[in-house]
Amino acid sequence: MRTLTVEVMVFNVRAGALETLLVRGPGNVWGLAERPVSPGRGLAREAEAALAEQTGVRGAELEQLFTFDRDDAHVATVGYLALISAERHPVTPGQDVVEVRWFRTDDLPDLRPEQAEALQYATERLRAKASYAPVAFVLLPDLFSMGELQSVYEAILGSSLDARNFRRDVLAAGVVEAAGRTRSGGPGRPAQLYRWRGGGFSVVPSERRVARAMGTDRE
Amino acid sequence: MRTLTVEVMVFNVRAGALETLLVRGPGNVWGLAERPVSPGRGLAREAEAALAEQTGVRGAELEQLFTFDRDDAHVATVGYLALISAERHPVTPGQDVVEVRWFRTDDLPDLRPEQAEALQYATERLRAKASYAPVAFVLLPDLFSMGELQSVYEAILGSSLDARNFRRDVLAAGVVEAAGRTRSGGPGRPAQLYRWRGGGFSVVPSERRVARAMGTDRE
DNA sequence: TCAAAAGTGTTTCTCTTACACCCATGT
DNA sequence: ACATGGGTGTAAGAGAAACACTTTTGA
């Protein structure tokens, strides 16, 4: 009696590109982490469970996206959106899962058309969300440079930002504080490091709107 | 086996106030139009059916809002939002319905707490929607004055707008055309009448954003 | 003649964007 | 030396908000 399921669309940013987490089941077909809903447990809880069971990812922030029609036996599915750092959340295939892998969002394997559509919608919502909620901090380590912060936003928004405006607006928004340290590491001048300060993390956006959104409380 | 239901939150503007349509069932308790979902019919279709059966309202534009957790027997409910003109849509109680009535949104009867919460959320979403979608035209007759258009927006947004800015921005957006007639009727100088021209109808909004939003296509 | 709604432009301020050069390190 | 990313300020244009008075009707 699988009348209702949940499914989870998970995103990450790596090397300046947006990535999606998919699972490959016994049928050798890639798809989203999903799970039938049992009464009394709460939809968000079920979505967390689906994600934990099938990919090993725990503790992600989930946001309900949309409830999609499905076929006759499987009436509907409630889609959830999550944004996590791949480094902090190693994935391990659960039972009934052959493989779990990140795919670049612009280069996905074949998916069932409903899921491809749902992912398309999720990408749009994630972009919109970046302009009103401080979405990037879950993806970054505790200390990060302005350049890293900016490139996370560029990957999510799919467009490039002006570094001077970005820096000015982020600092003016006061959502970030200088850690007082710098990091040399690679080539180029060492970067000042920042840490995020603020309570929590959580449409054609401007740079200032992105910056202001970083100060918004979760949801 | 009522695992999934739909429920419909319907709004209207009358006398400058936002109103909500509620139904009173056999238990003498007020609530939203709702209905269990049968497999294979589509959620939006079911929501339309719930509204038609219980209130007699047909042909409303419905937008999916959110899927809410419910109790154990009744796992979840998918909430839909509709905005209709009370004048154009007379209500008639359906079978199993004792009474159907409009209530001012700021003066609702006792409702089950989940439904009161859902309505609260729907009101916020309606306000947000007014700033990006041309929401008011479903509420107005074919010919209407600037003042009427403005007061519909004021009721939805819950705040007052500057008449000069509103007029300028609405005309500049080109979503409305002068009908060439005026209407005397009440006290005050007769108003120029306008009709809406544009394809279809369908967050802290400014007056210009409201005006621009009137030109947006459905959804 | 009074109350009530309609109509009409301008100004100020803020927000947004575009834009070029020098600095500090690793190789 | 050179390649690479870091760091700094200003100016011009678009968008947003505030604002007061005259006009036309019904009562």
GROMACS .gro file of N, CA, C and O in nm, chain A residues 96-157:
model
  248
   96ASP      N    1   2.001  -0.259  -0.017
   96ASP     CA    2   1.922  -0.241  -0.140
   96ASP      C    3   1.977  -0.130  -0.228
   96ASP      O    4   1.910  -0.085  -0.322
   97VAL      N    5   2.095  -0.081  -0.196
   97VAL     CA    6   2.154   0.022  -0.280
   97VAL      C    7   2.288  -0.030  -0.331
   97VAL      O    8   2.371  -0.077  -0.253
   98VAL      N    9   2.308  -0.022  -0.461
   98VAL     CA   10   2.431  -0.073  -0.518
   98VAL      C   11   2.542   0.030  -0.512
   98VAL      O   12   2.657   0.001  -0.483
   99GLU      N   13   2.504   0.157  -0.536
   99GLU     CA   14   2.605   0.261  -0.546
   99GLU      C   15   2.542   0.397  -0.514
   99GLU      O   16   2.425   0.420  -0.543
  100VAL      N   17   2.621   0.482  -0.453
  100VAL     CA   18   2.577   0.619  -0.428
  100VAL      C   19   2.684   0.710  -0.485
  100VAL      O   20   2.802   0.691  -0.458
  101ARG      N   21   2.645   0.808  -0.562
  101ARG     CA   22   2.747   0.892  -0.626
  101ARG      C   23   2.697   1.033  -0.651
  101ARG      O   24   2.578   1.056  -0.672
  102TRP      N   25   2.793   1.127  -0.650
  102TRP     CA   26   2.763   1.264  -0.690
  102TRP      C   27   2.777   1.278  -0.841
  102TRP      O   28   2.875   1.230  -0.898
  103PHE      N   29   2.682   1.346  -0.902
  103PHE     CA   30   2.688   1.377  -1.046
  103PHE      C   31   2.681   1.527  -1.063
  103PHE      O   32   2.605   1.594  -0.991
  104ARG      N   33   2.755   1.578  -1.159
  104ARG     CA   34   2.737   1.719  -1.193
  104ARG      C   35   2.595   1.740  -1.242
  104ARG      O   36   2.543   1.662  -1.322
  105THR      N   37   2.534   1.847  -1.196
  105THR     CA   38   2.392   1.869  -1.227
  105THR      C   39   2.372   1.891  -1.377
  105THR      O   40   2.264   1.865  -1.430
  106ASP      N   41   2.476   1.935  -1.445
  106ASP     CA   42   2.461   1.953  -1.590
  106ASP      C   43   2.503   1.828  -1.666
  106ASP      O   44   2.515   1.831  -1.788
  107ASP      N   45   2.524   1.718  -1.597
  107ASP     CA   46   2.564   1.594  -1.665
  107ASP      C   47   2.511   1.474  -1.586
  107ASP      O   48   2.587   1.392  -1.535
  108LEU      N   49   2.380   1.462  -1.580
  108LEU     CA   50   2.317   1.356  -1.503
  108LEU      C   51   2.300   1.231  -1.588
  108LEU      O   52   2.289   1.240  -1.710
  109PRO      N   53   2.297   1.115  -1.523
  109PRO     CA   54   2.268   0.992  -1.598
  109PRO      C   55   2.119   0.988  -1.633
  109PRO      O   56   2.043   1.076  -1.593
  110ASP      N   57   2.076   0.885  -1.702
  110ASP     CA   58   1.933   0.870  -1.733
  110ASP      C   59   1.854   0.848  -1.605
  110ASP      O   60   1.891   0.765  -1.522
  111LEU      N   61   1.748   0.922  -1.595
  111LEU     CA   62   1.661   0.912  -1.477
  111LEU      C   63   1.518   0.893  -1.526
  111LEU      O   64   1.487   0.925  -1.641
  112ARG      N   65   1.433   0.848  -1.438
  112ARG     CA   66   1.291   0.844  -1.473
  112ARG      C   67   1.248   0.989  -1.495
  112ARG      O   68   1.291   1.080  -1.423
  113PRO      N   69   1.163   1.012  -1.597
  113PRO     CA   70   1.131   1.149  -1.634
  113PRO      C   71   1.073   1.232  -1.520
  113PRO      O   72   1.104   1.350  -1.508
  114GLU      N   73   0.996   1.169  -1.433
  114GLU     CA   74   0.940   1.246  -1.321
  114GLU      C   75   1.051   1.297  -1.231
  114GLU      O   76   1.043   1.407  -1.176
  115GLN      N   77   1.154   1.214  -1.215
  115GLN     CA   78   1.261   1.255  -1.124
  115GLN      C   79   1.348   1.362  -1.189
  115GLN      O   80   1.394   1.454  -1.121
  116ALA      N   81   1.368   1.351  -1.320
  116ALA     CA   82   1.446   1.453  -1.388
  116ALA      C   83   1.375   1.588  -1.377
  116ALA      O   84   1.438   1.692  -1.351
  117GLU      N   85   1.245   1.585  -1.391
  117GLU     CA   86   1.165   1.707  -1.381
  117GLU      C   87   1.172   1.764  -1.240
  117GLU      O   88   1.187   1.885  -1.220
  118ALA      N   89   1.161   1.676  -1.142
  118ALA     CA   90   1.166   1.721  -1.003
  118ALA      C   91   1.302   1.785  -0.974
  118ALA      O   92   1.310   1.887  -0.905
  119LEU      N   93   1.407   1.727  -1.028
  119LEU     CA   94   1.540   1.784  -1.005
  119LEU      C   95   1.555   1.919  -1.072
  119LEU      O   96   1.620   2.010  -1.019
  120GLN      N   97   1.499   1.933  -1.187
  120GLN     CA   98   1.500   2.061  -1.258
  120GLN      C   99   1.435   2.168  -1.170
  120GLN      O  100   1.488   2.278  -1.150
  121TYR      N  101   1.321   2.132  -1.117
  121TYR     CA  102   1.248   2.225  -1.031
  121TYR      C  103   1.329   2.256  -0.906
  121TYR      O  104   1.337   2.371  -0.861
  122ALA      N  105   1.392   2.154  -0.850
  122ALA     CA  106   1.472   2.174  -0.729
  122ALA      C  107   1.587   2.270  -0.754
  122ALA      O  108   1.620   2.354  -0.670
  123THR      N  109   1.649   2.260  -0.872
  123THR     CA  110   1.759   2.349  -0.904
  123THR      C  111   1.711   2.494  -0.908
  123THR      O  112   1.775   2.584  -0.853
  124GLU      N  113   1.597   2.516  -0.969
  124GLU     CA  114   1.542   2.652  -0.973
  124GLU      C  115   1.516   2.704  -0.832
  124GLU      O  116   1.547   2.818  -0.801
  125ARG      N  117   1.459   2.619  -0.750
  125ARG     CA  118   1.426   2.663  -0.615
  125ARG      C  119   1.552   2.691  -0.534
  125ARG      O  120   1.556   2.784  -0.453
  126LEU      N  121   1.653   2.611  -0.555
  126LEU     CA  122   1.779   2.634  -0.484
  126LEU      C  123   1.838   2.768  -0.524
  126LEU      O  124   1.887   2.844  -0.438
  127ARG      N  125   1.833   2.801  -0.652
  127ARG     CA  126   1.884   2.931  -0.696
  127ARG      C  127   1.805   3.044  -0.634
  127ARG      O  128   1.861   3.143  -0.586
  128ALA      N  129   1.674   3.029  -0.636
  128ALA     CA  130   1.590   3.133  -0.577
  128ALA      C  131   1.622   3.146  -0.428
  128ALA      O  132   1.635   3.257  -0.376
  129LYS      N  133   1.641   3.035  -0.364
  129LYS     CA  134   1.664   3.036  -0.220
  129LYS      C  135   1.794   3.107  -0.185
  129LYS      O  136   1.805   3.172  -0.081
  130ALA      N  137   1.893   3.094  -0.272
  130ALA     CA  138   2.022   3.157  -0.246
  130ALA      C  139   2.008   3.308  -0.235
  130ALA      O  140   2.092   3.374  -0.175
  131SER      N  141   1.901   3.363  -0.294
  131SER     CA  142   1.887   3.508  -0.288
  131SER      C  143   1.810   3.555  -0.166
  131SER      O  144   1.797   3.673  -0.143
  132TYR      N  145   1.758   3.464  -0.085
  132TYR     CA  146   1.690   3.510   0.036
  132TYR      C  147   1.727   3.430   0.160
  132TYR      O  148   1.673   3.455   0.266
  133ALA      N  149   1.818   3.337   0.148
  133ALA     CA  150   1.857   3.261   0.267
  133ALA      C  151   2.006   3.231   0.260
  133ALA      O  152   2.061   3.210   0.153
  134PRO      N  153   2.073   3.228   0.375
  134PRO     CA  154   2.219   3.208   0.379
  134PRO      C  155   2.254   3.063   0.359
  134PRO      O  156   2.279   2.990   0.453
  135VAL      N  157   2.261   3.025   0.236
  135VAL     CA  158   2.261   2.886   0.197
  135VAL      C  159   2.402   2.829   0.191
  135VAL      O  160   2.423   2.709   0.205
  136ALA      N  161   2.501   2.914   0.175
  136ALA     CA  162   2.634   2.864   0.140
  136ALA      C  163   2.713   2.810   0.257
  136ALA      O  164   2.807   2.733   0.239
  137PHE      N  165   2.679   2.849   0.377
  137PHE     CA  166   2.767   2.820   0.490
  137PHE      C  167   2.774   2.673   0.526
  137PHE      O  168   2.873   2.627   0.580
  138VAL      N  169   2.669   2.598   0.491
  138VAL     CA  170   2.676   2.454   0.514
  138VAL      C  171   2.777   2.386   0.425
  138VAL      O  172   2.817   2.274   0.452
  139LEU      N  173   2.816   2.453   0.319
  139LEU     CA  174   2.906   2.390   0.223
  139LEU      C  175   3.052   2.419   0.253
  139LEU      O  176   3.140   2.358   0.195
  140LEU      N  177   3.078   2.514   0.341
  140LEU     CA  178   3.215   2.560   0.362
  140LEU      C  179   3.269   2.512   0.495
  140LEU      O  180   3.194   2.487   0.589
  141PRO      N  181   3.401   2.500   0.506
  141PRO     CA  182   3.462   2.471   0.636
  141PRO      C  183   3.444   2.591   0.730
  141PRO      O  184   3.398   2.696   0.690
  142ASP      N  185   3.486   2.575   0.854
  142ASP     CA  186   3.467   2.683   0.952
  142ASP      C  187   3.534   2.811   0.909
  142ASP      O  188   3.479   2.920   0.925
  143LEU      N  189   3.655   2.799   0.857
  143LEU     CA  190   3.725   2.917   0.808
  143LEU      C  191   3.732   2.909   0.656
  143LEU      O  192   3.765   2.804   0.601
  144PHE      N  193   3.703   3.021   0.593
  144PHE     CA  194   3.699   3.019   0.446
  144PHE      C  195   3.737   3.157   0.397
  144PHE      O  196   3.730   3.256   0.470
  145SER      N  197   3.780   3.163   0.272
  145SER     CA  198   3.816   3.292   0.214
  145SER      C  199   3.697   3.350   0.139
  145SER      O  200   3.603   3.280   0.107
  146MET      N  201   3.705   3.480   0.112
  146MET     CA  202   3.603   3.546   0.031
  146MET      C  203   3.587   3.478  -0.104
  146MET      O  204   3.477   3.462  -0.154
  147GLY      N  205   3.700   3.440  -0.162
  147GLY     CA  206   3.694   3.376  -0.293
  147GLY      C  207   3.617   3.246  -0.289
  147GLY      O  208   3.538   3.216  -0.378
  148GLU      N  209   3.637   3.170  -0.181
  148GLU     CA  210   3.564   3.043  -0.169
  148GLU      C  211   3.414   3.068  -0.153
  148GLU      O  212   3.332   3.003  -0.218
  149LEU      N  213   3.384   3.165  -0.068
  149LEU     CA  214   3.243   3.197  -0.048
  149LEU      C  215   3.179   3.240  -0.179
  149LEU      O  216   3.071   3.196  -0.216
  150GLN      N  217   3.250   3.326  -0.250
  150GLN     CA  218   3.195   3.375  -0.376
  150GLN      C  219   3.177   3.262  -0.476
  150GLN      O  220   3.074   3.254  -0.544
  151SER      N  221   3.272   3.170  -0.482
  151SER     CA  222   3.258   3.068  -0.587
  151SER      C  223   3.146   2.970  -0.554
  151SER      O  224   3.084   2.914  -0.644
  152VAL      N  225   3.117   2.952  -0.426
  152VAL     CA  226   3.001   2.870  -0.393
  152VAL      C  227   2.874   2.936  -0.446
  152VAL      O  228   2.789   2.871  -0.509
  153TYR      N  229   2.862   3.065  -0.424
  153TYR     CA  230   2.742   3.134  -0.475
  153TYR      C  231   2.737   3.132  -0.627
  153TYR      O  232   2.631   3.119  -0.686
  154GLU      N  233   2.851   3.146  -0.689
  154GLU     CA  234   2.850   3.143  -0.835
  154GLU      C  235   2.806   3.008  -0.888
  154GLU      O  236   2.731   3.000  -0.986
  155ALA      N  237   2.848   2.901  -0.819
  155ALA     CA  238   2.806   2.768  -0.865
  155ALA      C  239   2.656   2.751  -0.847
  155ALA      O  240   2.587   2.699  -0.934
  156ILE      N  241   2.605   2.796  -0.734
  156ILE     CA  242   2.461   2.778  -0.709
  156ILE      C  243   2.380   2.864  -0.806
  156ILE      O  244   2.282   2.819  -0.864
  157LEU      N  245   2.422   2.987  -0.823
  157LEU     CA  246   2.343   3.077  -0.906
  157LEU      C  247   2.366   3.053  -1.055
  157LEU      O  248   2.285   3.094  -1.137
   0.00000   0.00000   0.00000
